[in-house]
CSV table of C-alpha atoms in Angstrom, one decimal:
chain,number,residue,atom,x,y,z
O,1,MET,CA,139.7,120.4,54.6
O,2,SER,CA,138.2,123.8,53.6
O,3,LYS,CA,136.4,125.9,56.2
O,4,THR,CA,133.1,125.3,54.5
O,5,GLY,CA,133.7,121.5,54.6
O,6,ARG,CA,134.6,121.5,58.3
O,7,ALA,CA,131.6,123.6,59.1
O,8,THR,CA,129.3,121.2,57.3
O,9,GLY,CA,131.0,118.2,59.1
O,10,GLU,CA,130.4,119.8,62.5
O,11,HIS,CA,126.9,120.7,61.6
O,12,SER,CA,126.0,117.0,60.7
O,13,VAL,CA,127.7,115.8,63.9
O,14,GLY,CA,125.7,118.2,65.9
O,15,SER,CA,122.4,117.2,64.2
O,16,ILE,CA,123.2,113.6,64.7
O,17,PHE,CA,123.9,114.1,68.4
O,18,THR,CA,120.6,116.1,68.8
O,19,PHE,CA,118.6,113.4,66.9
O,20,ALA,CA,120.3,110.8,69.1
O,21,LEU,CA,119.2,112.6,72.3
O,22,VAL,CA,115.7,112.9,71.0
O,23,GLY,CA,115.8,109.2,70.2
O,24,LEU,CA,117.1,108.3,73.6
O,25,PHE,CA,114.4,110.4,75.1
O,26,ALA,CA,111.8,108.5,73.1
O,27,VAL,CA,113.3,105.1,74.0
O,28,LEU,CA,113.3,105.9,77.7
O,29,ALA,CA,109.8,107.3,77.6
O,30,LEU,CA,108.7,104.0,76.0
O,31,LEU,CA,110.6,101.9,78.4
O,32,LEU,CA,109.1,103.7,81.3
O,33,ALA,CA,105.6,103.3,79.9
O,34,VAL,CA,106.3,99.5,79.4
O,35,ILE,CA,107.6,99.1,82.9
O,36,GLY,CA,104.6,101.0,84.2
O,37,VAL,CA,102.1,98.8,82.4
O,38,ARG,CA,103.9,95.7,83.6
O,39,ALA,CA,104.0,96.9,87.2
O,40,TYR,CA,100.4,97.9,87.1
O,41,GLN,CA,99.4,94.6,85.5
O,42,SER,CA,101.4,92.6,88.2
O,43,ALA,CA,99.7,94.6,90.9
O,44,VAL,CA,96.2,94.1,89.5
O,45,ASN,CA,96.9,90.4,89.0
O,46,THR,CA,98.1,89.9,92.6
O,47,THR,CA,95.3,91.8,94.0
O,48,ASP,CA,92.8,89.8,91.9
O,49,LEU,CA,94.3,86.6,93.1
O,50,ASN,CA,94.2,87.8,96.7
O,51,ASN,CA,90.6,88.7,96.3
O,52,GLN,CA,89.8,85.3,94.8
O,53,VAL,CA,91.4,83.5,97.7
O,54,ARG,CA,89.9,85.7,100.4
O,55,ALA,CA,86.5,85.6,98.8
O,56,SER,CA,86.5,81.8,98.3
O,57,ILE,CA,88.2,80.6,101.5
O,58,SER,CA,86.7,83.2,103.8
O,59,TYR,CA,83.3,83.0,102.3
O,60,VAL,CA,83.0,79.2,102.6
O,61,ALA,CA,84.6,79.4,106.2
O,62,ASN,CA,81.9,81.9,107.2
O,63,LYS,CA,79.2,79.8,105.7
O,64,VAL,CA,80.4,76.7,107.6
O,65,ARG,CA,80.5,78.7,110.9
O,66,GLY,CA,77.0,80.1,110.3
O,67,GLY,CA,75.7,76.6,109.5
O,68,ASP,CA,77.6,75.1,112.5
O,69,ASN,CA,75.2,77.2,114.8
O,70,SER,CA,72.0,76.7,113.0
O,71,GLY,CA,72.0,73.5,111.1
O,72,GLU,CA,73.5,70.4,109.6
O,73,ILE,CA,76.8,70.4,107.7
O,74,GLY,CA,77.4,67.6,105.2
O,75,ILE,CA,79.5,66.7,102.3
O,76,GLU,CA,78.0,65.0,99.4
O,77,GLN,CA,79.4,63.7,96.1
O,78,ILE,CA,77.5,64.7,93.1
O,79,ASN,CA,78.7,64.1,89.5
O,80,GLY,CA,82.0,62.9,90.8
O,81,SER,CA,82.9,66.1,92.7
O,82,SER,CA,82.5,66.9,96.4
O,83,MET,CA,80.1,69.5,97.5
O,84,LEU,CA,79.5,71.2,100.9
O,85,VAL,CA,75.9,71.0,101.9
O,86,LEU,CA,74.5,73.2,104.6
O,87,ARG,CA,70.9,72.2,105.7
O,88,GLN,CA,68.7,74.5,107.7
O,89,GLU,CA,65.1,74.9,108.7
O,90,ILE,CA,63.3,78.2,108.1
O,91,ASP,CA,59.7,78.5,109.2
O,92,GLY,CA,59.3,74.7,109.2
O,93,GLU,CA,60.6,74.4,105.7
O,94,LYS,CA,63.8,72.7,105.0
O,95,TYR,CA,66.4,74.3,102.8
O,96,ALA,CA,69.9,73.4,101.6
O,97,THR,CA,72.8,75.6,100.5
O,98,TYR,CA,75.1,73.8,98.1
O,99,ILE,CA,78.7,75.1,97.6
O,100,PHE,CA,80.5,73.4,94.8
O,101,TYR,CA,82.7,73.7,91.7
O,102,HIS,CA,81.1,73.9,88.3
O,103,ASP,CA,82.2,75.3,85.0
O,104,GLY,CA,85.3,77.2,86.1
O,105,ALA,CA,83.9,78.7,89.2
O,106,LEU,CA,83.1,78.1,92.8
O,107,ARG,CA,79.3,78.3,92.9
O,108,GLU,CA,76.5,78.4,95.4
O,109,ALA,CA,72.9,77.2,95.1
O,110,PHE,CA,70.2,77.7,97.8
O,111,MET,CA,67.2,75.6,97.3
O,112,ASP,CA,64.3,73.6,98.9
O,113,ALA,CA,65.9,70.6,100.3
O,114,ALA,CA,63.3,68.4,98.7
O,115,ASP,CA,64.2,69.8,95.2
O,116,GLU,CA,66.6,67.9,93.0
O,117,PHE,CA,70.1,69.6,92.8
O,118,ASP,CA,70.8,71.3,89.6
O,119,PRO,CA,74.0,73.3,89.1
O,120,GLU,CA,72.3,75.6,86.6
O,121,TYR,CA,70.3,77.2,89.4
O,122,SER,CA,73.4,78.4,91.2
O,123,GLU,CA,75.3,81.7,91.5
O,124,LYS,CA,78.9,82.1,90.8
O,125,LEU,CA,81.0,83.1,93.8
O,126,VAL,CA,84.5,83.4,92.4
O,127,ASP,CA,86.5,82.0,89.5
O,128,ALA,CA,88.4,78.9,90.5
O,129,SER,CA,90.0,75.9,88.8
O,130,ALA,CA,89.0,73.3,91.5
O,131,PHE,CA,87.2,72.8,94.8
O,132,TYR,CA,87.5,69.8,97.1
O,133,VAL,CA,86.0,69.3,100.5
O,134,GLU,CA,86.2,66.2,102.8
O,135,ARG,CA,85.4,65.3,106.3
O,136,LEU,CA,88.2,64.1,108.6
O,137,ASP,CA,88.3,62.8,112.2
O,138,TYR,CA,87.7,64.9,115.3
O,139,GLY,CA,84.9,66.8,113.5
O,140,LEU,CA,87.3,68.6,111.1
O,141,ILE,CA,86.4,69.6,107.5
O,142,HIS,CA,89.1,70.0,105.1
O,143,MET,CA,88.6,72.2,102.0
O,144,ASN,CA,90.9,72.9,99.1
O,145,VAL,CA,90.5,75.6,96.5
O,146,SER,CA,92.6,76.0,93.5
O,147,THR,CA,92.7,79.4,92.0
O,148,ILE,CA,92.7,80.0,88.2
O,149,ASP,CA,96.4,80.6,88.4
O,150,GLY,CA,96.8,77.0,89.7
O,151,GLU,CA,97.7,78.0,93.3
O,152,ASP,CA,96.3,75.7,96.0
O,153,TYR,CA,94.9,77.1,99.2
O,154,TRP,CA,93.4,74.9,101.9
O,155,LEU,CA,91.8,75.3,105.3
O,156,HIS,CA,90.7,73.0,108.0
O,157,MET,CA,87.5,73.9,110.0
O,158,ALA,CA,86.4,72.4,113.3
O,159,ILE,CA,82.7,71.8,113.5
O,160,ARG,CA,82.0,73.0,116.9
O,161,ASN,CA,78.7,71.2,117.2
O,162,GLU,CA,80.6,67.9,116.9
O,163,LEU,CA,83.2,68.7,119.6
F,1,MET,CA,127.0,131.9,63.9
F,2,MET,CA,123.3,132.4,64.5
F,3,HIS,CA,122.7,128.8,63.5
F,4,GLN,CA,125.3,127.6,65.9
F,5,GLY,CA,123.6,129.5,68.8
F,6,ARG,CA,120.2,128.2,68.0
F,7,ARG,CA,121.5,124.6,67.9
F,8,ASN,CA,123.3,125.0,71.3
F,9,ILE,CA,120.1,126.4,72.8
F,10,LEU,CA,118.2,123.3,71.4
F,11,LEU,CA,120.8,121.0,72.9
F,12,ILE,CA,120.7,122.6,76.3
F,13,GLU,CA,116.9,122.4,76.2
F,14,LEU,CA,117.0,118.7,75.3
F,15,ILE,CA,119.5,118.0,78.0
F,16,ILE,CA,117.3,119.8,80.6
F,17,VAL,CA,114.3,117.9,79.3
F,18,ILE,CA,116.1,114.6,79.6
F,19,LEU,CA,117.4,115.3,83.1
F,20,PHE,CA,113.9,116.2,84.2
F,21,PHE,CA,112.6,113.0,82.6
F,22,SER,CA,115.2,111.0,84.3
F,23,LEU,CA,114.2,112.4,87.7
F,24,SER,CA,110.5,111.7,87.0
F,25,ALA,CA,111.4,108.2,86.0
F,26,VAL,CA,113.3,107.6,89.2
F,27,VAL,CA,110.4,108.8,91.2
F,28,THR,CA,107.9,106.8,89.1
F,29,LEU,CA,109.9,103.6,89.3
F,30,GLN,CA,110.1,104.0,93.0
F,31,VAL,CA,106.3,104.2,93.2
F,32,PHE,CA,105.9,101.2,91.0
F,33,ALA,CA,108.3,99.2,93.2
F,34,LYS,CA,106.5,100.3,96.2
F,35,ALA,CA,103.1,99.2,94.7
F,36,HIS,CA,104.6,95.9,93.7
F,37,GLN,CA,105.9,95.4,97.3
F,38,ARG,CA,102.6,96.4,98.7
F,39,THR,CA,100.7,93.8,96.8
F,40,ALA,CA,103.2,91.1,97.5
F,41,GLN,CA,102.9,92.0,101.2
F,42,SER,CA,99.1,91.8,101.0
F,43,LYS,CA,99.3,88.3,99.4
F,44,LEU,CA,101.7,87.2,102.1
F,45,ILE,CA,99.3,88.5,104.9
F,46,THR,CA,96.4,86.6,103.3
F,47,GLN,CA,98.4,83.4,103.1
F,48,ALA,CA,99.6,83.9,106.7
F,49,LEU,CA,96.1,84.4,108.0
F,50,ILE,CA,94.9,81.3,106.2
F,51,ALA,CA,97.8,79.2,107.3
F,52,ALA,CA,97.4,80.4,111.0
F,53,GLU,CA,93.7,79.8,110.9
F,54,ASP,CA,94.2,76.4,109.3
F,55,TRP,CA,96.4,75.2,112.1
F,56,ALA,CA,94.5,77.0,114.9
F,57,GLU,CA,91.4,75.0,113.8
F,58,GLN,CA,93.3,71.8,113.8
F,59,VAL,CA,95.0,72.3,117.2
F,60,CYS,CA,91.8,73.4,118.9
F,61,VAL,CA,90.2,70.0,118.4
F,62,SER,CA,93.2,68.0,119.4
F,63,ASP,CA,93.3,66.3,122.8
F,64,ASP,CA,97.1,66.6,122.8
F,65,PRO,CA,98.2,69.5,120.7
F,66,ALA,CA,101.9,68.9,121.2
F,67,ALA,CA,101.6,65.3,120.0
F,68,TYR,CA,99.4,66.4,117.0
F,69,LEU,CA,101.9,69.0,115.9
F,70,GLY,CA,104.7,66.6,116.2
F,71,GLN,CA,102.9,64.0,114.0
F,72,ASN,CA,102.2,66.7,111.3
F,73,GLY,CA,105.6,67.9,110.5
F,74,TRP,CA,106.2,70.6,113.1
F,75,THR,CA,109.5,70.7,114.9
F,76,SER,CA,110.3,71.6,118.5
F,77,ALA,CA,113.4,71.9,120.6
F,78,ASP,CA,111.7,72.2,124.0
F,79,GLY,CA,108.2,70.5,123.5
F,80,ALA,CA,106.5,74.0,124.2
F,81,SER,CA,107.4,76.0,121.1
F,82,PHE,CA,106.7,74.5,117.7
F,83,GLN,CA,107.9,75.7,114.3
F,84,HIS,CA,106.6,75.0,110.8
F,85,LYS,CA,106.8,76.5,107.3
F,86,ALA,CA,103.8,77.4,105.2
F,87,PHE,CA,103.7,78.7,101.6
F,88,ASP,CA,107.5,78.8,101.4
F,89,LEU,CA,107.7,82.3,102.8
F,90,ILE,CA,105.9,82.1,106.1
F,91,ASP,CA,107.3,80.8,109.5
F,92,LEU,CA,104.6,79.6,111.8
F,93,THR,CA,105.2,79.2,115.5
F,94,ILE,CA,102.9,77.8,118.1
F,95,GLU,CA,103.6,78.2,121.8
F,96,ILE,CA,101.8,75.7,124.0
F,97,HIS,CA,101.2,76.4,127.7
F,98,PRO,CA,99.3,73.5,129.4
F,99,GLU,CA,97.7,74.3,132.7
F,100,ALA,CA,96.5,71.5,134.9
F,101,ARG,CA,93.0,72.2,136.3
F,102,GLU,CA,90.9,70.2,138.7
F,103,ALA,CA,88.9,68.3,136.0
F,104,GLY,CA,91.3,68.4,133.1
F,105,THR,CA,94.0,70.3,131.2
F,106,TYR,CA,93.5,73.8,129.8
F,107,TYR,CA,95.8,74.5,126.8
F,108,ARG,CA,96.6,78.1,126.4
F,109,MET,CA,98.3,78.6,122.9
F,110,GLN,CA,99.5,81.3,120.7
F,111,ILE,CA,100.0,80.9,117.0
F,112,GLN,CA,102.2,83.5,115.1
F,113,ALA,CA,102.9,83.7,111.4
F,114,SER,CA,106.0,85.7,110.4
F,115,ASP,CA,107.8,86.7,107.2
F,116,THR,CA,110.7,84.3,106.6
F,117,LEU,CA,112.8,87.0,104.9
F,118,ASN,CA,112.7,89.8,107.5
F,119,GLY,CA,111.0,88.2,110.6
F,120,ASP,CA,108.1,90.6,110.6
F,121,VAL,CA,105.0,89.3,112.3
F,122,LEU,CA,102.1,89.0,109.9
F,123,THR,CA,99.5,87.6,112.2
F,124,ASP,CA,99.3,86.6,115.8
F,125,MET,CA,96.2,84.9,117.4
F,126,PRO,CA,95.4,83.0,120.6
F,127,ILE,CA,94.0,79.5,120.7
F,128,SER,CA,92.5,77.7,123.6
F,129,ARG,CA,91.6,74.2,124.3
F,130,TYR,CA,90.1,72.5,127.4
F,131,VAL,CA,90.6,68.7,127.6
F,132,PRO,CA,88.6,66.9,130.4
F,133,ALA,CA,90.7,64.5,132.4
F,134,GLU,CA,89.1,61.3,131.0
F,135,GLU,CA,89.9,62.5,127.4
F,136,GLY,CA,93.3,64.0,128.1
F,137,VAL,CA,96.6,62.1,127.9
């Protein structure tokens, strides 16, 4: 091989190596970005799920504890689904708080106890895929919340008024 | 000759950039791993708290906590310390200390939820229950 030919060969090998390095750099940068996005997405999803669970379970538990002191706690079946009903009297007027599952969310409605229950007049608490509540022996209430990811969380609550 | 020198400089520059990038990637990946670990830990703590609260509420209305736990899948070697698993990754333990009083039995209990993998305590709460003599067993 002539001197010029060898020089051209070395030149092209050098160029290919340089381009390979640039390519490697680009691929690694892309990979890191993808891993970062996935890690961030996973963290956000878990946090979101955590918030859903905390918001639903803790909120309902606090409502039951509040109602345990001041009023009557009941469970009613409306449209085939169970619903937590907390009745209370404010300035001689009777009111009811309904906590129930409707349209992909756990919802709450506060209305005059004499009014007919309508889920349209309610506020969304948190996204969920199911909510179930039942009364057990010894003054226990058992509630079950399914998150939108399909995870089930349940809590038993003792009604202190009935102990 | 001048061409060769410029190419070598470019190559060294690239290698330095890639080295720097690799170092940054290592640090960034560690941060991602830690963030992932933290969210998993946060989820575990939420589950531990829910599980502990769930059983605490059940036990505090039972007239005979030890019998109640035995009927509901808890295991015990000595009749005073009960173990159970919740959410696959949480070990629950309830210690029951009954104290005989004049008019009944006072149950002093402690519920503890710990991580199955490393044994770290996630939550620990006291429970108490007083059972008058005519209701107790």
